[in-house]
């Protein structure tokens, strides 16, 4: 039974099993609607494993003669699934009557009945039933309606494939039929049969009409592409004969045909013209197709082409065509297109690519969309990569990117500053241009984090006359100094220096005779329309004064909100600028003037932090940092000066070098992973292996004991979204087991697709039963159940061991930036804290064990983890195939002076769903237990 194919699956909820006599009465005496409902119920019961051999004759007598179309369709399903043979394998006598009924249906005047009956005959596996119907099937090839003719071809194809002796002249019959047909669906089915049954005839037909292929329907064109692919792979000498046909099909009106033709073309030929034509066809499909899934699939084909070195050189000229894909609204499509273009771009077309990216940047301004911020961030990173890879374009990219600093999207602005920091370190010739644009954009920055990073860059790289300009820009965005006095004046209502300057500039053109004040007072009178339609005059003097909220400068506002970290960063920058100015300026009075100005700003920040005006007071850490800056400026000891002047930039250089080394290491690992089998690797034969190397045994779970009457074991085959259980059942008794049924149930986000059919097991016989389980999320699942069987005396049950579905089958390592990790860590609400309990004595060994057992990737660079200091902190990240993110933070330690002490600490896991966090924690706990037991 387990080997019998099933073509129709009807899932139904648990229903009551009715009496067979009741079903017979309903089928005999019920009206048409009642018979339809009863027949549906019988079909569902049969699919759920019930057996009603006595109903066959009742259905033949009382249901088969009914001419209702719904009953006819249900009967086709019934005869497909009902057992047609007796226990000894012989055909049931009743099926002769069924065969006669379907012979009449094949001659019925209604074309739908003929066609559906022919489709049903494709599923029959009993040649005794098909042999009497062959003349009627052949006659359907000449029917007037194309629906009947195309299904007749499929029926002959299936019968010839399974029982060629029933229709020995099948290929010749279909070849003659193909020559006379005009309907594309009939021609497609006929050509498909010749493709699989007689390729020579198919090739002769294609050669006779190869010039008309472009005018054929898409369904026939797809089969022609399949034929050309098979023939040219089997016989490469035929390529020149059919490659022109494939070129013509690249211009087909059907997107499916163009896609298949492009794929076939690059497998048949690696000529530059063929590669360019196929890649251009793929790009056109991406641009014109509206379905995002299709766009992603075709983009993957382009990326696969790029992996071939010969194809990559040809595709480099198509970078501008690839960038046309950016017109798609989906962010994933844009991300893949930009990554592909970045891999293909070279020195000749980098300028054109940068121009396109600039236009894309301009398009994102004033566009409100949920993915606009992500797209801007993507464009910034791409331009960043372009500038580092091709330094010649950096000068044109920098002005575009600096505009992002005033953007409300903090992530995009942060990426711009990361680029500016790297560019100004690697390309000293561009430092003047970068500083100039950064000073211009400095007052428009809207984020404390961005201001803080921009201040650091300015303090580290500004030299010469720009020092005064930077200090002026900082003071402008900081406001009046001392700040406490300015805030007191603001509270008391007295005008600050800024307001006084603004009023002075506004009244600068007023004459001194007082006439302007009169004009102003009279102009403040405005007319109002009352409810009765008359005019009323309202003067400004009669209005109550409205308190006007004055907007503070950006840096002052951060400090008033309690963010004094920006104040500490500002103090360090001002210290660097003052020390550099002292080195450049020989005049001591100018040195002292600038130093006192800078120290006044720092002391003013300290005073403001202690004054109580800000929403939060200044922290002790920020206070200490500002005091260190003040002391450095007053004492100027060589050690402190060298820290501010040299060590910061050296640390940045080392960090950028470490990042570059890490990127090169990852790139080498990818290149090394492509060679899966080396030439000198030994060949493993499963039959000769000792069992330890057999991967099949790792996925086999023993379900019952060796002493149980029924032995069972399951091979668990995990696919992406479903699990296939191949269960071996062995009858270890001397009795025949009737209705031996595998009953399964699931726990977690698992769902059993269908109930396995019962089987009959002879003494010491065995069989394989397959069950499909659908998976909907990344959570640990459990499959449990039992085996029920009948003997001559009673019904018995054998309880099965549980099958645990491992979460690791759905988790893959992934990478993200530190900013994205922190953002996800902040957003995810489910956290699971696991205490480290292990026998490992080395921190690095424990980290490697953890990464191997959880399929996670360590985001912390190796250089940051190198050395032995007694503690370790690392971030880990992974992604599931369902798109779920999993974050983990490892914090472990051990005494340095005791090499035999065990690693202690904890692991914090965060995920968006509770199940993901709990499942990952359970996996870590179980792996720790195994390591402890092994020790």
CSV table of C-alpha atoms in Angstrom, one decimal, residues 459-710:
chain,number,residue,atom,x,y,z
A,459,UNK,CA,39.0,67.9,15.9
A,460,UNK,CA,41.2,65.2,14.5
A,461,UNK,CA,41.8,66.4,10.9
A,462,UNK,CA,41.4,70.2,10.8
A,463,UNK,CA,44.7,72.0,10.4
A,464,UNK,CA,45.9,75.5,9.6
A,465,UNK,CA,43.5,78.5,9.2
A,466,UNK,CA,40.5,76.2,9.3
A,467,UNK,CA,40.9,75.8,13.1
A,468,UNK,CA,39.4,79.2,13.9
A,469,UNK,CA,36.6,78.6,11.4
A,470,UNK,CA,35.7,75.3,13.1
A,471,UNK,CA,35.7,76.8,16.6
A,472,UNK,CA,33.5,79.6,15.3
A,473,UNK,CA,31.1,77.0,13.8
A,474,UNK,CA,31.0,75.1,17.1
A,475,UNK,CA,30.3,78.3,19.1
A,476,UNK,CA,27.6,79.3,16.7
A,477,UNK,CA,25.8,75.9,17.3
A,478,UNK,CA,26.4,76.2,21.0
A,479,UNK,CA,25.0,79.7,21.6
A,480,UNK,CA,26.0,82.4,24.1
A,481,UNK,CA,28.8,81.7,26.5
A,482,UNK,CA,28.7,81.5,29.6
A,483,UNK,CA,25.6,79.4,29.1
A,484,UNK,CA,24.2,79.6,32.6
A,485,UNK,CA,23.9,83.4,32.4
A,486,UNK,CA,22.3,83.1,29.0
A,487,UNK,CA,19.7,80.7,30.3
A,488,UNK,CA,19.0,83.0,33.2
A,489,UNK,CA,18.4,85.9,30.9
A,490,UNK,CA,16.1,83.7,28.8
A,491,UNK,CA,14.0,82.8,31.8
A,492,UNK,CA,13.8,86.4,33.0
A,493,UNK,CA,12.7,87.5,29.6
A,494,UNK,CA,15.8,89.7,28.9
A,495,UNK,CA,17.1,89.5,25.3
A,496,UNK,CA,20.1,87.3,24.8
A,497,UNK,CA,23.0,88.4,22.7
A,498,UNK,CA,21.7,86.5,19.7
A,499,UNK,CA,18.2,88.1,20.1
A,500,UNK,CA,19.8,91.6,20.4
A,501,UNK,CA,21.8,91.0,17.3
A,502,UNK,CA,18.7,89.9,15.4
A,503,UNK,CA,16.7,92.9,16.6
A,504,UNK,CA,19.6,95.2,15.6
A,505,UNK,CA,19.7,93.8,12.1
A,506,UNK,CA,15.9,94.1,11.8
A,507,UNK,CA,15.8,97.8,12.9
A,508,UNK,CA,19.0,98.8,11.2
A,509,UNK,CA,17.3,100.7,8.4
A,510,UNK,CA,14.8,102.6,10.6
A,511,UNK,CA,15.0,106.4,10.7
A,512,UNK,CA,15.5,108.2,14.1
A,513,UNK,CA,12.4,110.5,13.9
A,514,UNK,CA,10.0,107.9,15.4
A,515,UNK,CA,7.9,107.7,12.3
A,516,UNK,CA,8.5,104.0,11.9
A,517,UNK,CA,7.1,103.1,15.3
A,518,UNK,CA,3.8,104.9,14.4
A,519,UNK,CA,3.7,103.0,11.2
A,520,UNK,CA,4.2,99.7,13.0
A,521,UNK,CA,1.5,100.4,15.5
A,522,UNK,CA,-1.1,101.3,12.9
A,523,UNK,CA,-0.2,98.4,10.7
A,524,UNK,CA,-0.8,96.0,13.6
A,525,UNK,CA,-4.6,96.8,13.4
A,526,UNK,CA,-6.3,94.1,11.4
A,527,UNK,CA,-9.9,93.7,10.2
A,528,UNK,CA,-12.1,90.9,11.5
A,529,UNK,CA,-15.6,89.8,10.2
A,530,UNK,CA,-18.1,89.3,13.0
A,531,UNK,CA,-21.0,86.8,13.0
A,532,UNK,CA,-23.6,89.4,11.7
A,533,UNK,CA,-21.4,90.3,8.8
A,534,UNK,CA,-20.0,93.7,10.0
A,535,UNK,CA,-16.4,94.5,10.3
A,536,UNK,CA,-14.6,94.9,13.7
A,537,UNK,CA,-11.1,96.3,14.2
A,538,UNK,CA,-8.8,94.5,16.5
A,539,UNK,CA,-5.5,96.1,17.7
A,540,UNK,CA,-2.4,94.3,18.7
A,541,UNK,CA,-2.4,96.3,22.0
A,542,UNK,CA,-5.7,94.6,23.0
A,543,UNK,CA,-4.3,91.1,22.6
A,544,UNK,CA,-2.9,89.1,25.6
A,545,UNK,CA,0.8,88.6,25.2
A,546,UNK,CA,1.7,85.1,24.0
A,547,UNK,CA,4.8,83.4,25.4
A,548,UNK,CA,7.1,82.7,22.5
A,549,UNK,CA,9.2,79.6,22.8
A,550,UNK,CA,12.7,80.4,21.7
A,551,UNK,CA,14.5,77.7,19.8
A,552,UNK,CA,18.0,77.0,21.2
A,553,UNK,CA,21.0,76.2,19.1
A,554,UNK,CA,21.4,72.4,18.5
A,555,UNK,CA,24.4,71.8,20.8
A,556,UNK,CA,22.9,73.8,23.6
A,557,UNK,CA,19.6,71.9,23.2
A,558,UNK,CA,21.4,68.6,23.6
A,559,UNK,CA,23.0,69.8,26.8
A,560,UNK,CA,19.7,71.1,28.2
A,561,UNK,CA,18.2,67.7,27.5
A,562,UNK,CA,20.9,66.2,29.7
A,563,UNK,CA,23.1,64.7,27.0
A,564,UNK,CA,26.5,65.8,28.4
A,565,UNK,CA,28.4,63.1,26.5
A,566,UNK,CA,28.4,65.5,23.5
A,567,UNK,CA,29.9,68.1,25.9
A,568,UNK,CA,32.7,65.8,26.8
A,569,UNK,CA,33.3,65.0,23.1
A,570,UNK,CA,33.2,68.7,22.3
A,571,UNK,CA,35.8,69.4,25.0
A,572,UNK,CA,38.2,66.8,23.6
A,573,UNK,CA,37.8,68.3,20.1
A,574,UNK,CA,38.4,71.8,21.3
A,575,UNK,CA,41.5,70.6,23.2
A,576,UNK,CA,42.9,69.1,20.0
A,577,UNK,CA,42.2,72.2,18.0
A,578,UNK,CA,43.8,74.5,20.7
A,579,UNK,CA,46.9,72.3,20.9
A,580,UNK,CA,47.3,72.2,17.2
A,581,UNK,CA,46.8,76.0,17.0
A,582,UNK,CA,49.5,76.5,19.6
A,583,UNK,CA,52.0,74.5,17.5
A,584,UNK,CA,51.2,76.5,14.3
A,585,UNK,CA,50.8,80.0,15.9
A,586,UNK,CA,54.1,81.5,17.2
A,587,UNK,CA,52.4,84.6,18.7
A,588,UNK,CA,51.9,83.8,22.4
A,589,UNK,CA,49.1,86.3,22.8
A,590,UNK,CA,47.1,84.7,20.0
A,591,UNK,CA,47.7,81.3,21.6
A,592,UNK,CA,46.5,82.5,25.0
A,593,UNK,CA,43.5,84.2,23.5
A,594,UNK,CA,42.3,81.0,21.7
A,595,UNK,CA,43.1,78.8,24.7
A,596,UNK,CA,41.1,80.9,27.1
A,597,UNK,CA,38.2,81.0,24.6
A,598,UNK,CA,38.2,77.2,24.5
A,599,UNK,CA,38.6,76.8,28.2
A,600,UNK,CA,35.7,79.2,28.8
A,601,UNK,CA,33.4,77.0,26.6
A,602,UNK,CA,34.5,73.9,28.6
A,603,UNK,CA,34.0,75.5,32.0
A,604,UNK,CA,30.7,76.8,30.9
A,605,UNK,CA,29.6,73.3,30.0
A,606,UNK,CA,30.7,72.1,33.5
A,607,UNK,CA,28.8,75.0,35.1
A,608,UNK,CA,25.7,74.3,33.1
A,609,UNK,CA,25.8,70.6,34.1
A,610,UNK,CA,25.9,71.5,37.8
A,611,UNK,CA,23.4,74.4,37.6
A,612,UNK,CA,20.1,72.5,37.6
A,613,UNK,CA,18.8,74.0,34.3
A,614,UNK,CA,19.2,70.8,32.2
A,615,UNK,CA,16.7,68.0,32.6
A,616,UNK,CA,19.5,65.7,33.8
A,617,UNK,CA,22.7,66.7,35.6
A,618,UNK,CA,26.1,66.0,34.2
A,619,UNK,CA,27.6,62.6,35.0
A,620,UNK,CA,30.8,62.1,36.9
A,621,UNK,CA,32.5,60.4,33.9
A,622,UNK,CA,31.7,63.4,31.6
A,623,UNK,CA,32.9,65.8,34.4
A,624,UNK,CA,36.2,63.9,34.7
A,625,UNK,CA,36.8,64.0,31.0
A,626,UNK,CA,36.2,67.8,30.8
A,627,UNK,CA,38.5,68.3,33.7
A,628,UNK,CA,41.2,66.3,32.0
A,629,UNK,CA,40.9,68.5,28.9
A,630,UNK,CA,41.1,71.7,31.0
A,631,UNK,CA,44.2,70.4,32.8
A,632,UNK,CA,45.9,69.3,29.6
A,633,UNK,CA,45.4,72.8,28.1
A,634,UNK,CA,46.7,74.5,31.3
A,635,UNK,CA,49.7,72.3,31.9
A,636,UNK,CA,50.5,70.9,28.4
A,637,UNK,CA,52.5,67.9,29.6
A,638,UNK,CA,54.2,66.0,26.7
A,639,UNK,CA,52.4,62.7,27.6
A,640,UNK,CA,48.9,64.2,27.6
A,641,UNK,CA,49.6,66.3,24.5
A,642,UNK,CA,50.8,63.2,22.5
A,643,UNK,CA,47.6,61.3,23.5
A,644,UNK,CA,45.4,64.1,22.1
A,645,UNK,CA,47.6,64.8,19.0
A,646,UNK,CA,48.7,61.4,17.8
A,647,UNK,CA,47.3,58.3,19.6
A,648,UNK,CA,43.6,58.9,18.6
A,649,UNK,CA,44.5,58.9,14.9
A,650,UNK,CA,46.8,55.9,15.2
A,651,UNK,CA,44.0,53.9,17.0
A,652,UNK,CA,41.6,54.7,14.1
A,653,UNK,CA,44.2,53.6,11.5
A,654,UNK,CA,44.6,50.3,13.4
A,655,UNK,CA,40.9,49.8,13.5
A,656,UNK,CA,40.5,50.4,9.8
A,657,UNK,CA,43.3,48.0,9.1
A,658,UNK,CA,41.7,45.3,11.2
A,659,UNK,CA,38.4,45.8,9.4
A,660,UNK,CA,40.2,45.4,6.1
A,661,UNK,CA,42.0,42.3,7.2
A,662,UNK,CA,38.7,40.8,8.4
A,663,UNK,CA,37.0,41.5,5.1
A,664,UNK,CA,39.9,39.9,3.2
A,665,UNK,CA,39.7,36.9,5.5
A,666,UNK,CA,35.9,36.5,4.9
A,667,UNK,CA,36.5,36.8,1.1
A,668,UNK,CA,39.2,34.1,1.1
A,669,UNK,CA,36.9,31.8,3.1
A,670,UNK,CA,34.2,32.3,0.5
A,671,UNK,CA,36.6,31.5,-2.3
A,672,UNK,CA,37.9,28.5,-0.5
A,673,UNK,CA,34.4,27.2,0.1
A,674,UNK,CA,33.7,27.0,-3.7
A,675,UNK,CA,36.1,24.0,-4.0
A,676,UNK,CA,33.9,21.4,-2.3
A,677,UNK,CA,35.8,18.3,-3.4
A,678,UNK,CA,39.6,18.4,-3.9
A,679,UNK,CA,41.2,16.2,-6.6
A,680,UNK,CA,43.0,14.0,-4.0
A,681,UNK,CA,40.1,13.6,-1.6
A,682,UNK,CA,39.1,9.9,-1.0
A,683,UNK,CA,35.9,8.6,-2.4
A,684,UNK,CA,33.5,7.3,0.3
A,685,UNK,CA,31.3,4.3,-0.5
A,686,UNK,CA,28.3,4.0,1.9
A,687,UNK,CA,28.4,0.2,1.6
A,688,UNK,CA,32.0,0.0,2.8
A,689,UNK,CA,31.8,2.6,5.5
A,690,UNK,CA,32.0,1.6,9.2
A,691,UNK,CA,28.9,3.6,10.1
A,692,UNK,CA,30.6,6.5,11.7
A,693,UNK,CA,30.9,8.3,8.4
A,694,UNK,CA,27.4,7.5,7.3
A,695,UNK,CA,25.3,10.6,7.6
A,696,UNK,CA,22.1,8.7,7.0
A,697,UNK,CA,22.5,7.0,10.4
A,698,UNK,CA,22.7,10.4,12.2
A,699,UNK,CA,19.1,11.2,11.1
A,700,UNK,CA,17.6,7.8,12.0
A,701,UNK,CA,15.6,7.7,15.2
A,702,UNK,CA,14.6,4.4,16.8
A,703,UNK,CA,10.9,4.5,17.7
A,704,UNK,CA,10.4,1.1,19.4
A,705,UNK,CA,12.6,-1.5,21.2
A,706,UNK,CA,14.0,-4.6,19.6
A,707,UNK,CA,11.8,-6.8,21.8
A,708,UNK,CA,8.6,-5.1,20.8
A,709,UNK,CA,6.3,-7.1,18.5
A,710,UNK,CA,6.6,-4.3,16.0
